[in-house]
Tab-separated table of C-alpha atoms in Angstrom:
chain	number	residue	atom	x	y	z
A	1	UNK	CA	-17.719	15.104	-1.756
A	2	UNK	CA	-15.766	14.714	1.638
A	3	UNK	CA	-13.435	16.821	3.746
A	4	UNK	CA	-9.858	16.120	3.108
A	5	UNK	CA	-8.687	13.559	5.687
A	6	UNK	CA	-7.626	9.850	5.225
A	7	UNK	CA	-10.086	7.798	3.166
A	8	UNK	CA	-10.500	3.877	3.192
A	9	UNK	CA	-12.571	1.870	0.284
A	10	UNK	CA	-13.587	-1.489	1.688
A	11	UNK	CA	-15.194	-3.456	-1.377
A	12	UNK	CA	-16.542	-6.259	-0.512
A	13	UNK	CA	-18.669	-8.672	-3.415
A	14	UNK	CA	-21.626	-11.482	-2.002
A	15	UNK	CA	-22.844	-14.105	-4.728
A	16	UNK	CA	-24.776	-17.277	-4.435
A	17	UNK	CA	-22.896	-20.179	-5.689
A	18	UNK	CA	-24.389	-21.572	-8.673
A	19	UNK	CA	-23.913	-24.397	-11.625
A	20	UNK	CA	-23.524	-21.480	-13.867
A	21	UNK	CA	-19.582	-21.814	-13.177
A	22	UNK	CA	-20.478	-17.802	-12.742
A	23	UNK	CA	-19.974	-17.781	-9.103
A	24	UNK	CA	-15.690	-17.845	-9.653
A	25	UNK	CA	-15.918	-14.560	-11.678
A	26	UNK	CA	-13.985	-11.579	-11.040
A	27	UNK	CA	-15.629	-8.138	-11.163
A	28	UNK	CA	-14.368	-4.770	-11.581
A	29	UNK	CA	-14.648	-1.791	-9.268
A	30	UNK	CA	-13.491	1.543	-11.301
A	31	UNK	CA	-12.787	4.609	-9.066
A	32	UNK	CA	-11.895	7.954	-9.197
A	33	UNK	CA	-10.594	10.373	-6.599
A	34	UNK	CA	-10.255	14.131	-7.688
A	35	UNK	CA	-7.839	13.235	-10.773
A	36	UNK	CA	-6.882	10.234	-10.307
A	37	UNK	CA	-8.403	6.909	-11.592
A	38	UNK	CA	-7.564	3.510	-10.798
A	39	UNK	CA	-9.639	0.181	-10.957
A	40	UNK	CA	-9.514	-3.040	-8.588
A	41	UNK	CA	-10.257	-6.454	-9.280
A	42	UNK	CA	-12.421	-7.840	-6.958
A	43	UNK	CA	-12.984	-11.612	-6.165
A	44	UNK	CA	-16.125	-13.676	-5.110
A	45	UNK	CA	-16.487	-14.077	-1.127
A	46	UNK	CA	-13.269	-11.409	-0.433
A	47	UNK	CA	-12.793	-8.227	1.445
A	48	UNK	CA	-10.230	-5.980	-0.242
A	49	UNK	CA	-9.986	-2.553	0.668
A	50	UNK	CA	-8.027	0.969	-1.315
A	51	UNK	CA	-6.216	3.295	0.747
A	52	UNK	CA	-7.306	6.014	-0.850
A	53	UNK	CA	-5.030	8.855	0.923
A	54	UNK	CA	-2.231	9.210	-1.170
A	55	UNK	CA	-4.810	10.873	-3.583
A	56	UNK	CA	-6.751	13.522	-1.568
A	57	UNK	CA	-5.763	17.057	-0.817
A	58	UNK	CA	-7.197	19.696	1.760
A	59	UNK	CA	-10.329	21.174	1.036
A	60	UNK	CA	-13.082	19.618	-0.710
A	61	UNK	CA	-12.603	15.575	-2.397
A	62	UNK	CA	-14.459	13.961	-5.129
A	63	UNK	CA	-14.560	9.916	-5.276
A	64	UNK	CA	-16.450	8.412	-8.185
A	65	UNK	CA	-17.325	4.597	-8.094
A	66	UNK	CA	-18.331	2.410	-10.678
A	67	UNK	CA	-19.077	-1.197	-10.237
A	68	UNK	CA	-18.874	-3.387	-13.231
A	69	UNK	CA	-20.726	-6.680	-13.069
A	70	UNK	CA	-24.274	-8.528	-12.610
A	71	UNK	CA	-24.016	-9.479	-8.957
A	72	UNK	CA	-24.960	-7.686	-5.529
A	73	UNK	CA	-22.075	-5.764	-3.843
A	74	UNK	CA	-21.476	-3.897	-1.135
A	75	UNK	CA	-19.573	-0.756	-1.035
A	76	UNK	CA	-18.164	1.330	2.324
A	77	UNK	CA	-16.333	4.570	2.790
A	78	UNK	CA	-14.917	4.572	6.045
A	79	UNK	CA	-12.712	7.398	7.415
A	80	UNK	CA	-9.532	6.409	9.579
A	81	UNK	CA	-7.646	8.062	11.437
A	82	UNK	CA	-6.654	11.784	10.071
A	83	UNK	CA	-3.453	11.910	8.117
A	84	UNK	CA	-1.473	15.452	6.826
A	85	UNK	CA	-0.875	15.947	2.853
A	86	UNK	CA	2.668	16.193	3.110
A	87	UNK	CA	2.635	12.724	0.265
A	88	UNK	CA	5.843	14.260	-1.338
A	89	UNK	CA	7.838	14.334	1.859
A	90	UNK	CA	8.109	15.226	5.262
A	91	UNK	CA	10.555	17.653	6.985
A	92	UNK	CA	13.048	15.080	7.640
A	93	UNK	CA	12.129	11.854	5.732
A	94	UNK	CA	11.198	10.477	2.408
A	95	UNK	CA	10.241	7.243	0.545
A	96	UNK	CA	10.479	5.925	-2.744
A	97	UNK	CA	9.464	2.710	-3.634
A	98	UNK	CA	8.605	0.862	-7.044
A	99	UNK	CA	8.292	-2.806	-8.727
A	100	UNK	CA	11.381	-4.427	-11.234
A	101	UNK	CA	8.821	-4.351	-13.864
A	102	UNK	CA	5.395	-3.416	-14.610
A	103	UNK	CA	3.724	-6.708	-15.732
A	104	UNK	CA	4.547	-10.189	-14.486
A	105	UNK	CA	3.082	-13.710	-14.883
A	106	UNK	CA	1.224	-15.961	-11.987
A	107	UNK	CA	4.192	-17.344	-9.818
A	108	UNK	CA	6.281	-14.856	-11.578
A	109	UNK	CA	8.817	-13.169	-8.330
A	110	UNK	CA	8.403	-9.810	-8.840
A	111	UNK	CA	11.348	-7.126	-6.768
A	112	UNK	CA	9.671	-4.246	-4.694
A	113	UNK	CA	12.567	-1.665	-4.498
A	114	UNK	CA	12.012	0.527	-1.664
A	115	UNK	CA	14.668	3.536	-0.625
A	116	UNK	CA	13.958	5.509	2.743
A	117	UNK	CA	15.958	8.311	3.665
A	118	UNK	CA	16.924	10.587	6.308
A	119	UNK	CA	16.661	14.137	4.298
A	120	UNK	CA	17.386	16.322	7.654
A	121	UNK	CA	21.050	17.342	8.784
A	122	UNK	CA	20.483	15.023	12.061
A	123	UNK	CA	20.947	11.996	13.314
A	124	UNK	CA	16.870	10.801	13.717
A	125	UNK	CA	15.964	8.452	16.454
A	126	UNK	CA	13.323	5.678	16.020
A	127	UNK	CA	11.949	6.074	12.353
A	128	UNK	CA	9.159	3.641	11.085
A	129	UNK	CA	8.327	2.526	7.087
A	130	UNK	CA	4.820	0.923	6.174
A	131	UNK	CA	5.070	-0.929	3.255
A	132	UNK	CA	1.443	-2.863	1.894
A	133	UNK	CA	1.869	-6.079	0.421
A	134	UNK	CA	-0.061	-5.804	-2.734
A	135	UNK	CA	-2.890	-7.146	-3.625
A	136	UNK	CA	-2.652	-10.271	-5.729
A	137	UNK	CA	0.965	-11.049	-4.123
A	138	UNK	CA	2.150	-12.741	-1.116
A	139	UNK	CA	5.445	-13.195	0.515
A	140	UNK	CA	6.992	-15.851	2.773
A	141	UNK	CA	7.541	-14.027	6.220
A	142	UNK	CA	10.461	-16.557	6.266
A	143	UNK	CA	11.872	-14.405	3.957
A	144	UNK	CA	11.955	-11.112	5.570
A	145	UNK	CA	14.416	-12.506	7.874
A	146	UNK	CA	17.566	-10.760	5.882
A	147	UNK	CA	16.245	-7.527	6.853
A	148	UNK	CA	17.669	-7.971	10.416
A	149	UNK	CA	20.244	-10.197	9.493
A	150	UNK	CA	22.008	-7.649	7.092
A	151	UNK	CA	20.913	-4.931	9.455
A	152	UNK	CA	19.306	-3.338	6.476
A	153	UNK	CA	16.692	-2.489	9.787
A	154	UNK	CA	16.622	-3.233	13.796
A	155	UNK	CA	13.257	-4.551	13.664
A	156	UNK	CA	10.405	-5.687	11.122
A	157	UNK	CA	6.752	-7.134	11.891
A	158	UNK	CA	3.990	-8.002	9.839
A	159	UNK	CA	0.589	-6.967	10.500
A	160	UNK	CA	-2.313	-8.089	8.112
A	161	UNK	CA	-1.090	-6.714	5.032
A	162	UNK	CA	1.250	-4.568	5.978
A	163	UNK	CA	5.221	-4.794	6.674
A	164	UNK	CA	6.497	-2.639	8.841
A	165	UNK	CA	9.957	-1.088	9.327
A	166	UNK	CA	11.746	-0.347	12.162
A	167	UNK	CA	14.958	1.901	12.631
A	168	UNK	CA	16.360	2.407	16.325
A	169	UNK	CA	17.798	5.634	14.364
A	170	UNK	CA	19.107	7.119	10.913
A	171	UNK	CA	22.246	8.892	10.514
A	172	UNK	CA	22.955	12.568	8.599
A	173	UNK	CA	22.017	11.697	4.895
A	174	UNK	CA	21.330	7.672	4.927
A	175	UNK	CA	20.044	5.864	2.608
A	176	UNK	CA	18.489	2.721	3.123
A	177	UNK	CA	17.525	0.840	0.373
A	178	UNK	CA	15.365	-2.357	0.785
A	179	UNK	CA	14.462	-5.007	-1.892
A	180	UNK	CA	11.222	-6.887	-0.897
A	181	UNK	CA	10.472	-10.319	-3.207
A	182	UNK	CA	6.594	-10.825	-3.645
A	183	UNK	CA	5.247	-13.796	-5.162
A	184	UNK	CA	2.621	-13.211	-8.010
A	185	UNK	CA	-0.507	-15.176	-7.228
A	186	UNK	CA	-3.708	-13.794	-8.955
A	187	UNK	CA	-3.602	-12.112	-12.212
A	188	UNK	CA	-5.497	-9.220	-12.363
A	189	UNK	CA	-4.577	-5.212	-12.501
A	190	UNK	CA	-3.649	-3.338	-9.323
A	191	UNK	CA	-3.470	-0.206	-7.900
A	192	UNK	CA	-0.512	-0.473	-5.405
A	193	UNK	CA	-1.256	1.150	-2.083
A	194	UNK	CA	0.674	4.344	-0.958
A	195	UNK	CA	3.745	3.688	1.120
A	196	UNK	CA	4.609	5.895	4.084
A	197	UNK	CA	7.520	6.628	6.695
A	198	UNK	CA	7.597	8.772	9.848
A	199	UNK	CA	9.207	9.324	12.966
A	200	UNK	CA	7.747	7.152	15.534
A	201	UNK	CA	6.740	9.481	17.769
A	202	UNK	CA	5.331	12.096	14.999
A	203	UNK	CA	2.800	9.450	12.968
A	204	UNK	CA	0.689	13.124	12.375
A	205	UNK	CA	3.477	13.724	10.064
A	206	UNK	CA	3.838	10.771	7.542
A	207	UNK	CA	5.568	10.964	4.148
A	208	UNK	CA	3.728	9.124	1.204
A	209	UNK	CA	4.690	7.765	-1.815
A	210	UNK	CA	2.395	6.290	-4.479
A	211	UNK	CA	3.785	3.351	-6.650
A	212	UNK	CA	2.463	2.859	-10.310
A	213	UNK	CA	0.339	0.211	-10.953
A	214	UNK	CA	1.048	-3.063	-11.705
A	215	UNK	CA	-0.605	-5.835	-14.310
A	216	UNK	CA	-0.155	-9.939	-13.108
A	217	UNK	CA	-1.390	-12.025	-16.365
């Protein structure tokens, strides 16, 4: 059980290399938080972590972990910075975002659809999006270059695996709607972290959205 604030998984799987051929194997980390369940590939000699926010509420949380697999692992819940449980929306914007399909093949492009939105009856100045690059996929930073260049934002960065958004402001009502192109690399079946948007001087008051989860054969 833990208190309702923002939740990290870091999962991270040691081996010793053998001549088994063994040592290249995937395992598989099931996990549940309060309703939800989800399961994450994990690969020899990685880090990969679950933002596990998107799923908690106030008051009490249960997460249940479940390691499948005959090697050593280490497990670590770390708690980050406190975040509200607003995930449907906040007071003035909101985020949807979800994949062209729900499957794809290894090298397969695969078409992240994201739509932020001013919901308030105001023009909002400098508004931020946080969109995780999945795991399995990867994308060219090259080709984030059309965000500026068809002012679909002012500003974009990428830091570790995260893109971020930046809006110098948002008119009554807009809609922006954003297509990001991933790259399937390793097949496996992924939870896709929880998106978020906020204004950039209210981060306490984020709006989440959860994307389904995707399968890369």
């Amino acid at each position: 059980n833990m208190q309702s604030k923002a939740f990290v998984l870091e999962a991270l799987a040691y081996h010793t290399p053998d001549n088994s051929g063994e040592s290249s194997q995937p395992y598989i980390l099931n996990y549940k938080v309060n309703d939800f369940s989800g399961e994450i590939t994990l690969y020899p000699l990685t880090e990969q972590s679950i933002d596990l926010s998107a799923h908690l509420h106030e008051g009490v949380n249960t997460v249940q972990l479940e390691f499948v697999g005959n090697r050593s692992m280490e497990l670590n819940l770390q708690q980050v910075n406190p975040l509200p449980f607003n995930n449907k929306k906040s007071s003035d914007l909101s985020l949807h975002a979800e994949f062209d399909k729900a499957s794809y093949k290894q090298s397969d492009l695969a078409i992240y659809h994201v739509q932020v939105a001013n919901t308030s009856r105001q023009i909002l100045p400098q508004s931020v999006a946080i969109i995780a690059i999945p795991t399995g996929m990867n994308i060219n930073p090259d080709e984030l270059q059309f965000l500026t260049k068809q002012k679909i934002c002012d500003f974009y960065e990428i830091k570790d695996n995260l893109i971020y958004l930046y809006w110098e402001e948002m008119n009554v009502s807009e809609k922006v709607n954003i297509s990001l192109p991933f790259v399937c690399e390793v097949s496996g079946k992924y939870t896709v972290s929880a998106c978020s948007v906020y204004k950039y001087y209210q981060p306490e008051n984020k709006a989440f959205y959860l994307p389904k989860s995707i399968l890369i054969e």
